[in-house]
């Protein structure tokens, strides 16, 4: 810390009690000065030789035949006045970053200018400030903090503006030129700690991080902090991500519980002003702060009752980079009075904000799409990640017994148009919801299951779905059909098995449309589920089919099967697939679950017209 000593005489100020101060000398005092609650017994001559204001006050007191002066409004109070008085006596006075502003303001109040005497206190303090204090990084911060209790004097004397300019200039300097001490408590690299072994006996110089300065200003009062960041941004030499890191460091330091995403404090007014200021200071550039930081800030804004402006701004910014979020970030507790555990409506709004806002081509999350070359796929990468994020979020909230199917489905439908290479995550979420909510109606079951595209399930997911007693019959049939389509296409070209009309009626769009397409069946098909016996029989037929596939592959490799043989093999697979569906369907028929119009179709007929079925099934629900 910089300091300056003034005067050469010994300090002879004495204290009598808490509020009486006098000079220990042989000369009797001839003036009493009251400063606040302190009383000073002093001598006129040394004071009047350097203070124009005291000259005027003494003249006025002489006119009234009094030797007393009352000074109630001097900046810095008794402590600052004592510094000025000691300077007048020529006693040793030490100025530093903690008391220099108070002394400067008090000297200006007492009019201790060069016009009164050369080398007066105002001039000496100005030299000290400009040559030492404003050249020091930490002293500038200390001085700036002290100016708040001395307003408006410190503002009018431009001490505040000089501090702001000093701090902003130093924070934007080239890091290779930083030679002063600073605080940096966050995790450092080995090179920053000086732990790297020396190279050829010479240790590499310590690397200064770009955000070296952010922790040192965290203790500033919120208004001063706001002015510092604003000044730094105005100079334009500090990148937006460093500004974002400064706001993050301030939030962690000054908002209790911010790191955990839960603000717990009784002083809502104080911390509300913190949050509102931080939101106002956020850089405009996307990615300057992480999505996790924005979501924590949004939680703080909600718990502290911030205004609509701040919440809307945070939602807009979160929507711009929602692909960076994690499931943990989105698990925000629902407001008091809500039945659900988590605020699903908020996540719905965030996803809609993301969908509305045009996503940039570049993404900063991981290397998942590093090798993608197509511009269209690159631009779709954020949507793919948000869809995956929503699937994982749905799987988490599906455990909530109070989560309605409409909220679950509405959120899933929000990302239904987003490109997704796989629907495994959505299938997992749907399965967990059906497990936790076995009593939902068939219309709800239908809406939820239609969210999933069976053609985009992996082989593992298909295997699980076929054995899943929670899924409706229609979904199981769709999974089997599209799995067979893939197998047939991969091994024998483009053949598609011919199916009975009653089976094809269970497939989406006549076996060629989307899994969410409308069919002619009634909703009762969605409420029936395959039994354990049916699933077991189904697995046996699938095993036979796989063995035949492997056998045909071996024969093809050994003897070079020609196109006619491949077509025959494809036809055989179609017949086996029809047999699988027929076995499942006949089981339903035996239980009286399908109408006579459905059973009239031959289960193995290669060309059968599709018929509309009006099933009359007994409903079975498996309890997981």
XYZ file of C-alpha atoms in Angstrom:
624
model
C 0.000 0.000 0.000
C 1.281 3.472 -0.899
C 1.580 6.101 1.831
C 2.878 9.658 2.267
C 4.229 11.347 5.386
C 3.662 15.085 5.881
C 5.292 17.313 8.540
C 8.309 16.739 10.737
C 7.269 17.706 14.268
C 6.260 15.131 16.838
C 2.561 14.446 17.226
C 1.542 16.263 20.441
C -2.224 15.806 20.144
C -3.668 14.415 23.368
C -7.034 12.902 24.205
C -9.068 13.495 27.330
C -11.881 10.996 27.413
C -13.617 10.022 24.226
C -14.512 13.413 22.799
C -11.930 15.982 24.025
C -8.651 16.568 22.146
C -5.985 19.168 22.744
C -2.364 20.033 21.947
C 0.135 19.438 24.724
C 2.138 22.717 24.739
C 3.196 25.467 27.088
C 1.057 27.964 25.208
C -2.533 28.215 26.339
C -5.145 27.429 23.719
C -7.155 30.367 22.444
C -9.887 28.742 20.356
C -12.363 25.894 20.832
C -13.649 24.087 17.720
C -16.598 21.718 17.916
C -16.579 19.098 15.143
C -19.480 16.736 15.398
C -19.391 15.234 18.902
C -15.667 15.999 19.390
C -14.176 19.145 20.984
C -10.737 20.491 19.944
C -8.768 22.983 22.100
C -6.344 24.608 19.642
C -4.401 27.758 18.719
C -5.566 30.284 16.141
C -2.270 31.158 14.458
C -1.243 27.792 12.917
C -4.813 27.115 11.787
C -5.473 30.513 10.226
C -2.161 30.465 8.336
C -3.351 27.625 6.113
C -7.205 27.637 6.166
C -9.210 30.408 4.526
C -12.445 29.021 5.882
C -11.216 29.093 9.477
C -10.097 32.678 8.911
C -13.689 33.610 8.058
C -15.166 31.632 10.941
C -12.782 33.164 13.485
C -13.544 36.638 12.188
C -17.258 35.980 12.662
C -16.694 34.632 16.187
C -14.640 37.718 17.123
C -17.510 39.928 16.064
C -19.716 38.006 18.487
C -17.092 38.113 21.249
C -16.785 34.321 21.271
C -13.760 32.044 20.969
C -15.811 29.058 19.850
C -16.439 27.679 16.338
C -18.983 25.007 15.436
C -18.285 22.840 12.351
C -20.921 20.196 11.861
C -20.805 19.426 8.130
C -17.111 18.867 7.431
C -16.636 15.694 5.287
C -14.767 12.960 7.120
C -15.835 14.227 10.544
C -13.449 14.664 13.521
C -10.833 12.245 12.128
C -10.416 14.188 8.892
C -10.376 17.522 10.730
C -7.620 16.241 13.031
C -5.429 15.380 10.020
C -5.879 18.898 8.660
C -5.153 20.438 12.088
C -1.959 18.413 12.548
C -0.809 19.512 9.083
C -1.356 23.139 10.147
C 0.852 22.538 13.228
C 3.531 20.854 11.079
C 3.129 17.569 12.949
C 3.815 14.233 11.244
C 0.768 12.950 9.396
C 0.631 9.683 7.416
C -1.768 9.509 4.476
C -2.766 6.231 2.849
C -5.533 4.782 0.702
C -7.917 4.546 3.653
C -7.783 8.165 4.863
C -6.571 10.204 1.886
C -10.010 10.895 0.409
C -11.412 12.075 3.746
C -8.376 14.351 4.182
C -8.765 15.644 0.618
C -12.433 16.493 1.087
C -11.832 18.077 4.524
C -8.959 20.160 3.148
C -11.208 21.417 0.393
C -13.919 22.216 2.944
C -11.379 24.225 5.001
C -10.118 25.914 1.799
C -6.493 24.905 2.303
C -5.425 26.066 -1.183
C -2.213 27.356 -2.727
C -3.667 30.864 -2.693
C -3.549 30.791 1.099
C -0.032 29.326 1.383
C 2.333 27.579 -1.016
C 2.582 23.813 -0.595
C -0.769 23.655 1.159
C -2.580 20.434 1.967
C -4.868 20.292 -1.085
C -1.898 20.492 -3.445
C 0.125 17.854 -1.585
C -2.792 15.409 -1.514
C -3.438 15.890 -5.233
C 0.199 15.071 -5.967
C -0.021 11.956 -3.784
C -3.216 10.789 -5.485
C -1.979 11.251 -9.027
C 1.580 9.990 -8.525
C 0.895 7.072 -6.178
C -2.706 6.116 -5.416
C -4.069 6.133 -8.956
C -0.999 4.261 -10.156
C -1.702 1.421 -7.735
C -4.298 -1.257 -8.599
C -5.441 -2.172 -5.086
C -5.090 1.357 -3.677
C -7.420 2.645 -6.403
C -10.032 0.092 -5.364
C -9.687 0.955 -1.667
C -9.952 4.670 -2.394
C -12.998 4.131 -4.605
C -14.725 2.184 -1.847
C -14.034 5.013 0.630
C -15.572 7.660 -1.644
C -19.103 6.399 -1.043
C -19.248 7.761 2.523
C -17.925 11.117 1.332
C -20.463 11.955 -1.349
C -21.050 14.425 -2.896
C -17.608 15.873 -2.091
C -15.659 12.952 -3.583
C -17.761 13.148 -6.742
C -17.360 16.910 -7.169
C -13.604 16.705 -6.597
C -13.443 14.030 -9.348
C -11.861 11.474 -7.047
C -14.506 8.917 -8.089
C -13.997 9.454 -11.810
C -10.212 9.219 -11.458
C -10.566 5.930 -9.555
C -12.926 4.511 -12.171
C -10.586 5.449 -14.985
C -7.596 3.980 -13.159
C -9.328 0.659 -12.445
C -10.790 0.357 -15.943
C -7.458 1.150 -17.608
C -5.563 -1.417 -15.556
C -8.156 -4.163 -16.027
C -7.908 -3.793 -19.806
C -4.111 -3.726 -20.006
C -2.212 -6.456 -21.826
C -1.776 -9.293 -19.322
C 1.925 -9.495 -20.149
C 2.323 -6.032 -18.613
C 0.577 -6.804 -15.312
C 3.231 -6.427 -12.634
C 1.173 -5.692 -9.526
C -0.366 -8.043 -6.975
C -3.927 -9.224 -7.418
C -6.306 -11.799 -5.950
C -7.015 -14.963 -7.915
C -8.444 -17.711 -5.729
C -9.963 -19.853 -8.437
C -8.367 -23.053 -9.721
C -5.141 -22.261 -11.545
C -3.142 -24.091 -14.154
C 0.222 -25.522 -13.170
C 1.981 -22.765 -15.076
C 0.024 -20.132 -13.162
C 1.060 -21.602 -9.813
C 4.681 -21.830 -10.817
C 4.560 -25.630 -10.399
C 5.860 -26.429 -13.872
C 9.405 -27.781 -13.825
C 12.018 -25.381 -15.204
C 13.106 -25.799 -18.811
C 16.897 -25.901 -19.191
C 17.176 -24.519 -15.699
C 15.062 -21.457 -16.485
C 11.571 -21.244 -15.015
C 8.947 -19.934 -17.384
C 7.367 -16.661 -16.332
C 4.011 -16.934 -14.590
C 1.059 -16.556 -16.937
C -1.492 -13.959 -15.928
C -5.116 -15.031 -16.663
C -7.331 -12.661 -18.616
C -9.778 -12.397 -15.726
C -7.118 -11.738 -13.071
C -8.924 -8.621 -11.826
C -12.499 -9.836 -11.315
C -12.214 -10.932 -7.675
C -10.553 -7.742 -6.452
C -13.582 -5.596 -7.272
C -16.167 -7.942 -5.782
C -16.164 -6.167 -2.421
C -17.163 -2.815 -3.907
C -20.594 -1.452 -3.081
C -23.111 -2.473 -5.733
C -23.441 1.050 -7.176
C -19.669 1.484 -7.396
C -19.338 -2.010 -8.870
C -21.909 -1.102 -11.488
C -19.956 2.028 -12.437
C -16.670 0.102 -12.652
C -18.093 -2.548 -14.992
C -19.835 0.113 -17.076
C -16.573 2.055 -17.443
C -14.680 -1.109 -18.420
C -17.303 -1.944 -21.026
C -17.205 1.621 -22.365
C -13.463 1.415 -23.004
C -14.172 -1.668 -25.133
C -10.844 -3.393 -24.560
C -12.105 -6.262 -22.381
C -13.846 -9.208 -24.036
C -17.450 -9.994 -23.181
C -16.611 -13.415 -21.732
C -14.262 -11.795 -19.185
C -17.038 -9.339 -18.269
C -19.302 -12.349 -17.843
C -16.768 -14.035 -15.584
C -16.601 -10.868 -13.474
C -20.389 -10.947 -13.014
C -20.240 -14.634 -12.143
C -17.523 -14.043 -9.530
C -19.503 -11.166 -8.021
C -22.682 -13.277 -7.855
C -20.919 -16.139 -6.095
C -19.248 -13.776 -3.629
C -22.197 -11.506 -2.831
C -25.365 -13.589 -3.311
C -25.712 -16.162 -0.490
C -26.534 -19.604 -1.880
C -26.101 -18.570 -5.520
C -23.646 -21.378 -6.275
C -26.284 -23.934 -5.222
C -29.048 -22.101 -7.066
C -31.033 -21.318 -3.908
C -31.003 -17.785 -2.475
C -31.777 -17.836 1.241
C -31.831 -14.407 2.860
C -34.156 -12.177 4.813
C -32.831 -8.990 3.181
C -34.707 -9.340 -0.098
C -34.478 -5.648 -0.990
C -30.677 -5.596 -0.829
C -30.107 -8.755 -2.832
C -32.870 -7.932 -5.292
C -30.899 -4.821 -6.230
C -27.840 -7.038 -6.742
C -29.681 -9.317 -9.163
C -31.277 -6.446 -11.065
C -27.897 -4.739 -11.443
C -26.203 -7.925 -12.663
C -28.929 -8.482 -15.257
C -28.533 -4.881 -16.415
C -24.760 -5.362 -16.765
C -24.934 -8.598 -18.790
C -23.013 -8.240 -22.074
C -25.127 -8.363 -25.212
C -22.979 -11.035 -26.864
C -24.341 -14.570 -26.780
C -22.170 -16.936 -24.753
C -20.602 -14.226 -22.616
C -22.054 -16.068 -19.614
C -23.018 -19.717 -19.379
C -26.593 -20.921 -19.598
C -26.147 -22.453 -16.144
C -25.300 -19.001 -14.755
C -28.370 -17.483 -16.425
C -30.641 -20.176 -14.997
C -29.235 -19.659 -11.497
C -29.761 -15.942 -11.917
C -33.337 -16.616 -13.017
C -33.945 -18.703 -9.896
C -32.571 -15.851 -7.799
C -34.786 -13.350 -9.604
C -37.859 -15.474 -8.908
C -37.078 -16.104 -5.230
C -36.259 -12.439 -4.575
C -39.310 -11.118 -6.408
C -37.503 -9.196 -9.150
C -39.539 -7.290 -11.697
C -41.000 -8.591 -14.932
C -38.355 -6.774 -16.987
C -35.485 -8.734 -15.455
C -37.264 -12.068 -15.734
C -38.213 -11.529 -19.367
C -34.653 -10.515 -20.219
C -33.226 -13.596 -18.523
C -35.674 -15.896 -20.302
C -34.722 -14.325 -23.626
C -31.038 -14.870 -22.985
C -31.556 -18.437 -21.756
C -33.559 -19.196 -24.876
C -30.639 -18.063 -27.029
C -28.318 -20.731 -25.618
C -30.592 -23.389 -24.136
C -28.551 -26.111 -25.845
C -25.826 -25.501 -23.228
C -28.092 -26.313 -20.278
C -28.120 -29.545 -18.309
C -31.050 -31.391 -16.771
C -29.921 -30.307 -13.305
C -30.096 -26.677 -14.446
C -33.736 -27.111 -15.502
C -34.948 -28.852 -12.344
C -36.391 -25.663 -10.875
C -38.807 -26.066 -7.998
C -42.401 -25.141 -8.733
C -43.841 -22.041 -7.020
C -45.695 -22.490 -3.764
C -49.202 -23.818 -4.312
C -48.361 -25.905 -7.382
C -49.004 -29.632 -7.243
C -45.967 -30.643 -9.277
C -42.463 -30.742 -7.815
C -40.811 -28.856 -10.657
C -41.808 -25.834 -12.723
C -42.631 -27.580 -15.998
C -44.398 -24.508 -17.390
C -41.186 -22.501 -17.076
C -39.208 -25.094 -19.038
C -41.992 -25.124 -21.623
C -41.626 -21.358 -22.028
C -37.849 -21.629 -22.296
C -38.082 -24.259 -25.037
C -40.630 -22.138 -26.894
C -38.272 -19.164 -26.565
C -35.491 -21.297 -28.010
C -37.705 -22.407 -30.881
C -38.711 -18.814 -31.612
C -35.210 -17.465 -31.516
C -33.093 -18.304 -34.552
C -30.187 -20.456 -33.434
C -26.687 -19.618 -34.652
C -24.731 -22.143 -36.703
C -21.903 -22.529 -34.266
C -22.251 -24.270 -30.927
C -19.828 -24.387 -28.026
C -20.984 -27.564 -26.341
C -18.525 -30.410 -26.449
C -17.308 -32.262 -29.542
C -20.510 -34.169 -30.204
C -20.940 -32.614 -33.656
C -17.302 -31.845 -34.348
C -17.141 -34.097 -37.405
C -20.361 -32.940 -39.050
C -19.640 -31.440 -42.445
C -23.091 -30.572 -43.774
C -24.053 -26.912 -43.107
C -27.664 -27.941 -42.569
C -26.681 -30.523 -39.953
C -24.420 -28.054 -38.230
C -27.215 -25.488 -38.011
C -29.524 -28.181 -36.629
C -27.046 -29.229 -33.944
C -28.492 -26.926 -31.220
C -31.982 -28.288 -31.912
C -30.725 -31.856 -31.669
C -29.146 -31.085 -28.295
C -32.266 -29.323 -26.975
C -34.425 -32.274 -28.033
C -32.057 -34.620 -26.196
C -32.122 -32.294 -23.188
C -35.933 -32.255 -23.116
C -36.062 -36.060 -23.381
C -33.785 -36.384 -20.359
C -35.773 -33.734 -18.475
C -39.031 -35.594 -19.204
C -37.500 -38.792 -17.852
C -36.656 -36.988 -14.605
C -40.030 -35.340 -14.055
C -41.942 -38.470 -15.121
C -41.412 -39.788 -11.583
C -43.644 -37.037 -10.209
C -47.033 -38.646 -9.417
C -48.742 -35.239 -9.724
C -47.451 -34.523 -13.224
C -50.412 -34.434 -15.603
C -50.200 -36.162 -18.962
C -51.065 -32.898 -20.699
C -47.982 -31.123 -19.292
C -45.823 -34.103 -20.162
C -47.179 -34.285 -23.704
C -47.168 -30.520 -24.294
C -43.480 -30.258 -23.452
C -42.609 -33.260 -25.623
C -44.618 -31.855 -28.529
C -42.693 -28.579 -28.324
C -39.594 -30.351 -29.680
C -41.429 -32.827 -31.925
C -40.305 -30.945 -35.028
C -36.657 -30.850 -33.956
C -34.337 -33.277 -35.769
C -33.437 -36.266 -33.639
C -31.349 -39.219 -34.809
C -32.842 -41.422 -32.093
C -36.032 -41.570 -30.034
C -34.511 -43.777 -27.343
C -34.516 -40.938 -24.808
C -38.159 -40.147 -25.509
C -39.073 -43.815 -25.246
C -37.370 -43.997 -21.844
C -39.321 -40.952 -20.656
C -42.622 -42.376 -21.925
C -41.954 -45.742 -20.319
C -41.161 -44.116 -16.973
C -44.293 -41.992 -17.139
C -46.483 -45.038 -17.899
C -44.827 -46.889 -15.032
C -45.534 -44.093 -12.538
C -49.040 -43.345 -13.874
C -50.715 -46.701 -14.618
C -54.205 -45.288 -14.189
C -54.225 -42.758 -17.035
C -57.062 -42.915 -19.561
C -56.710 -44.533 -22.979
C -56.889 -41.165 -24.712
C -53.994 -39.934 -22.563
C -52.080 -43.142 -23.229
C -52.666 -42.701 -26.950
C -51.457 -39.097 -26.968
C -48.300 -39.939 -25.059
C -47.364 -42.988 -27.108
C -47.940 -41.192 -30.402
C -45.118 -38.828 -29.464
C -42.610 -41.581 -30.245
C -41.438 -42.601 -33.721
C -40.824 -46.340 -33.575
C -38.607 -46.187 -36.665
C -36.033 -44.167 -34.699
C -35.546 -46.654 -31.874
C -32.252 -48.481 -31.553
C -32.068 -52.280 -31.561
C -31.721 -52.294 -27.764
C -34.729 -50.012 -27.353
C -36.773 -52.176 -29.733
C -35.880 -55.296 -27.768
C -37.008 -53.594 -24.567
C -40.193 -52.257 -26.169
C -41.252 -55.681 -27.468
C -41.100 -57.047 -23.930
C -42.672 -53.985 -22.328
C -46.069 -54.831 -20.895
C -46.819 -51.142 -20.297
C -46.959 -50.304 -23.993
C -50.204 -50.624 -25.970
C -50.533 -53.417 -28.548
C -50.392 -50.960 -31.430
C -46.977 -49.654 -30.367
C -45.566 -53.168 -29.971
C -46.731 -54.093 -33.476
C -45.214 -50.931 -34.911
C -41.886 -51.658 -33.252
C -41.851 -55.201 -34.649
C -42.820 -54.080 -38.100
C -40.194 -51.393 -38.479
C -37.522 -53.678 -36.994
C -38.373 -56.252 -39.648
C -38.303 -53.581 -42.344
C -34.753 -52.681 -41.353
C -33.657 -56.295 -41.262
C -35.230 -57.070 -44.624
C -33.830 -53.966 -46.288
C -30.347 -54.624 -44.978
C -30.178 -58.265 -46.120
C -32.413 -58.532 -49.168
C -32.860 -55.170 -50.809
C -36.110 -53.252 -50.619
C -38.721 -55.952 -50.026
C -41.470 -55.300 -47.553
C -43.531 -58.089 -46.055
C -47.196 -58.295 -47.019
C -49.441 -58.239 -43.973
C -53.089 -58.909 -43.264
C -55.357 -55.885 -43.234
C -56.044 -56.298 -39.527
C -52.305 -56.097 -38.803
C -51.601 -53.278 -41.233
C -54.429 -51.320 -39.605
C -52.319 -51.165 -36.460
C -49.400 -49.665 -38.351
C -49.009 -45.908 -38.850
C -50.395 -44.646 -42.127
C -50.758 -48.110 -43.634
C -47.224 -49.058 -42.582
C -45.614 -46.203 -44.467
C -46.502 -43.025 -42.550
C -45.277 -41.440 -39.390
C -45.841 -43.180 -36.133
C -47.953 -40.180 -35.175
C -50.235 -40.444 -38.213
C -53.953 -40.973 -37.832
C -55.314 -44.468 -38.492
C -58.772 -45.860 -38.810
C -58.721 -47.794 -35.564
C -60.558 -46.767 -32.499
C -58.775 -45.612 -29.358
C -59.348 -48.982 -27.711
C -56.320 -50.344 -29.567
C -54.149 -48.001 -27.539
C -55.517 -49.327 -24.261
C -54.801 -53.023 -24.845
C -51.398 -54.432 -23.974
C -49.802 -57.771 -24.917
C -49.751 -60.471 -22.304
C -46.693 -62.335 -21.059
C -47.628 -65.420 -23.110
C -47.956 -63.380 -26.272
C -44.605 -61.700 -25.728
C -42.954 -65.079 -25.120
C -44.381 -66.504 -28.349
C -43.309 -63.391 -30.172
C -39.730 -63.707 -28.963
C -39.604 -67.335 -30.146
C -40.678 -66.344 -33.641
C -38.143 -63.512 -33.705
C -35.402 -65.958 -32.697
C -36.367 -68.240 -35.597
C -36.278 -65.274 -37.952
C -32.796 -64.227 -36.795
C -31.483 -67.787 -37.234
C -32.827 -67.875 -40.772
C -31.236 -64.497 -41.466
C -27.848 -65.735 -40.331
C -28.261 -68.933 -42.285
C -29.086 -67.097 -45.498
C -26.110 -64.798 -44.962
C -23.738 -67.781 -44.593
C -25.153 -69.440 -47.682
C -24.790 -66.227 -49.576
C -21.161 -65.865 -48.602
C -20.297 -69.473 -49.406
C -22.093 -70.027 -52.723
C -22.742 -66.520 -54.057
C -26.540 -66.443 -54.000
C -28.014 -64.792 -57.076
C -30.763 -62.162 -57.243
C -33.515 -64.740 -57.561
C -32.353 -66.475 -54.382
C -32.252 -63.143 -52.547
C -35.800 -62.380 -53.642
C -36.941 -65.783 -52.415
C -35.221 -65.231 -49.094
C -36.896 -61.837 -48.792
C -40.294 -63.416 -49.523
C -39.622 -66.053 -46.866
C -38.843 -63.338 -44.307
C -42.073 -61.615 -45.230
C -44.003 -64.768 -44.615
C -42.300 -65.342 -41.274
C -43.058 -61.750 -40.268
C -46.693 -62.267 -41.236
C -46.682 -65.398 -39.142
C -45.404 -63.440 -36.145
C -48.157 -60.859 -36.432
C -50.711 -63.577 -37.123
C -49.710 -65.413 -33.954
C -50.096 -62.266 -31.918
C -53.381 -61.419 -33.594
C -54.839 -64.920 -33.281
C -54.191 -64.794 -29.555
C -56.292 -61.651 -29.403
C -58.931 -63.298 -31.558
C -59.165 -66.270 -29.225
C -59.867 -63.897 -26.372
C -62.662 -62.224 -28.351
C -60.736 -59.009 -28.680
C -61.162 -58.400 -32.426
C -64.201 -58.361 -34.644
C -65.122 -60.977 -37.240
C -64.291 -58.541 -40.030
C -60.663 -58.599 -38.883
C -60.407 -62.365 -38.569
C -61.779 -62.911 -42.053
C -58.406 -61.883 -43.464
C -55.925 -64.656 -43.969
C -52.957 -63.980 -41.684
C -50.553 -65.379 -44.252
C -52.148 -64.040 -47.400
C -49.613 -62.022 -49.414
C -52.159 -59.579 -50.875
C -55.043 -58.634 -48.658
C -57.041 -55.417 -48.751
C -56.735 -53.191 -45.675
C -59.963 -53.152 -43.692
C -61.267 -50.859 -41.011
C -61.524 -52.626 -37.724
C -63.789 -51.859 -34.847
C -62.171 -53.827 -32.060
C -64.111 -54.907 -29.084
C -61.381 -55.784 -26.662
C -61.355 -56.464 -22.998
C -58.898 -53.980 -21.533
C -55.849 -55.224 -19.648
C -53.392 -53.121 -17.788
C -50.181 -54.594 -16.501
C -49.020 -53.220 -13.208
C -45.291 -52.619 -13.132
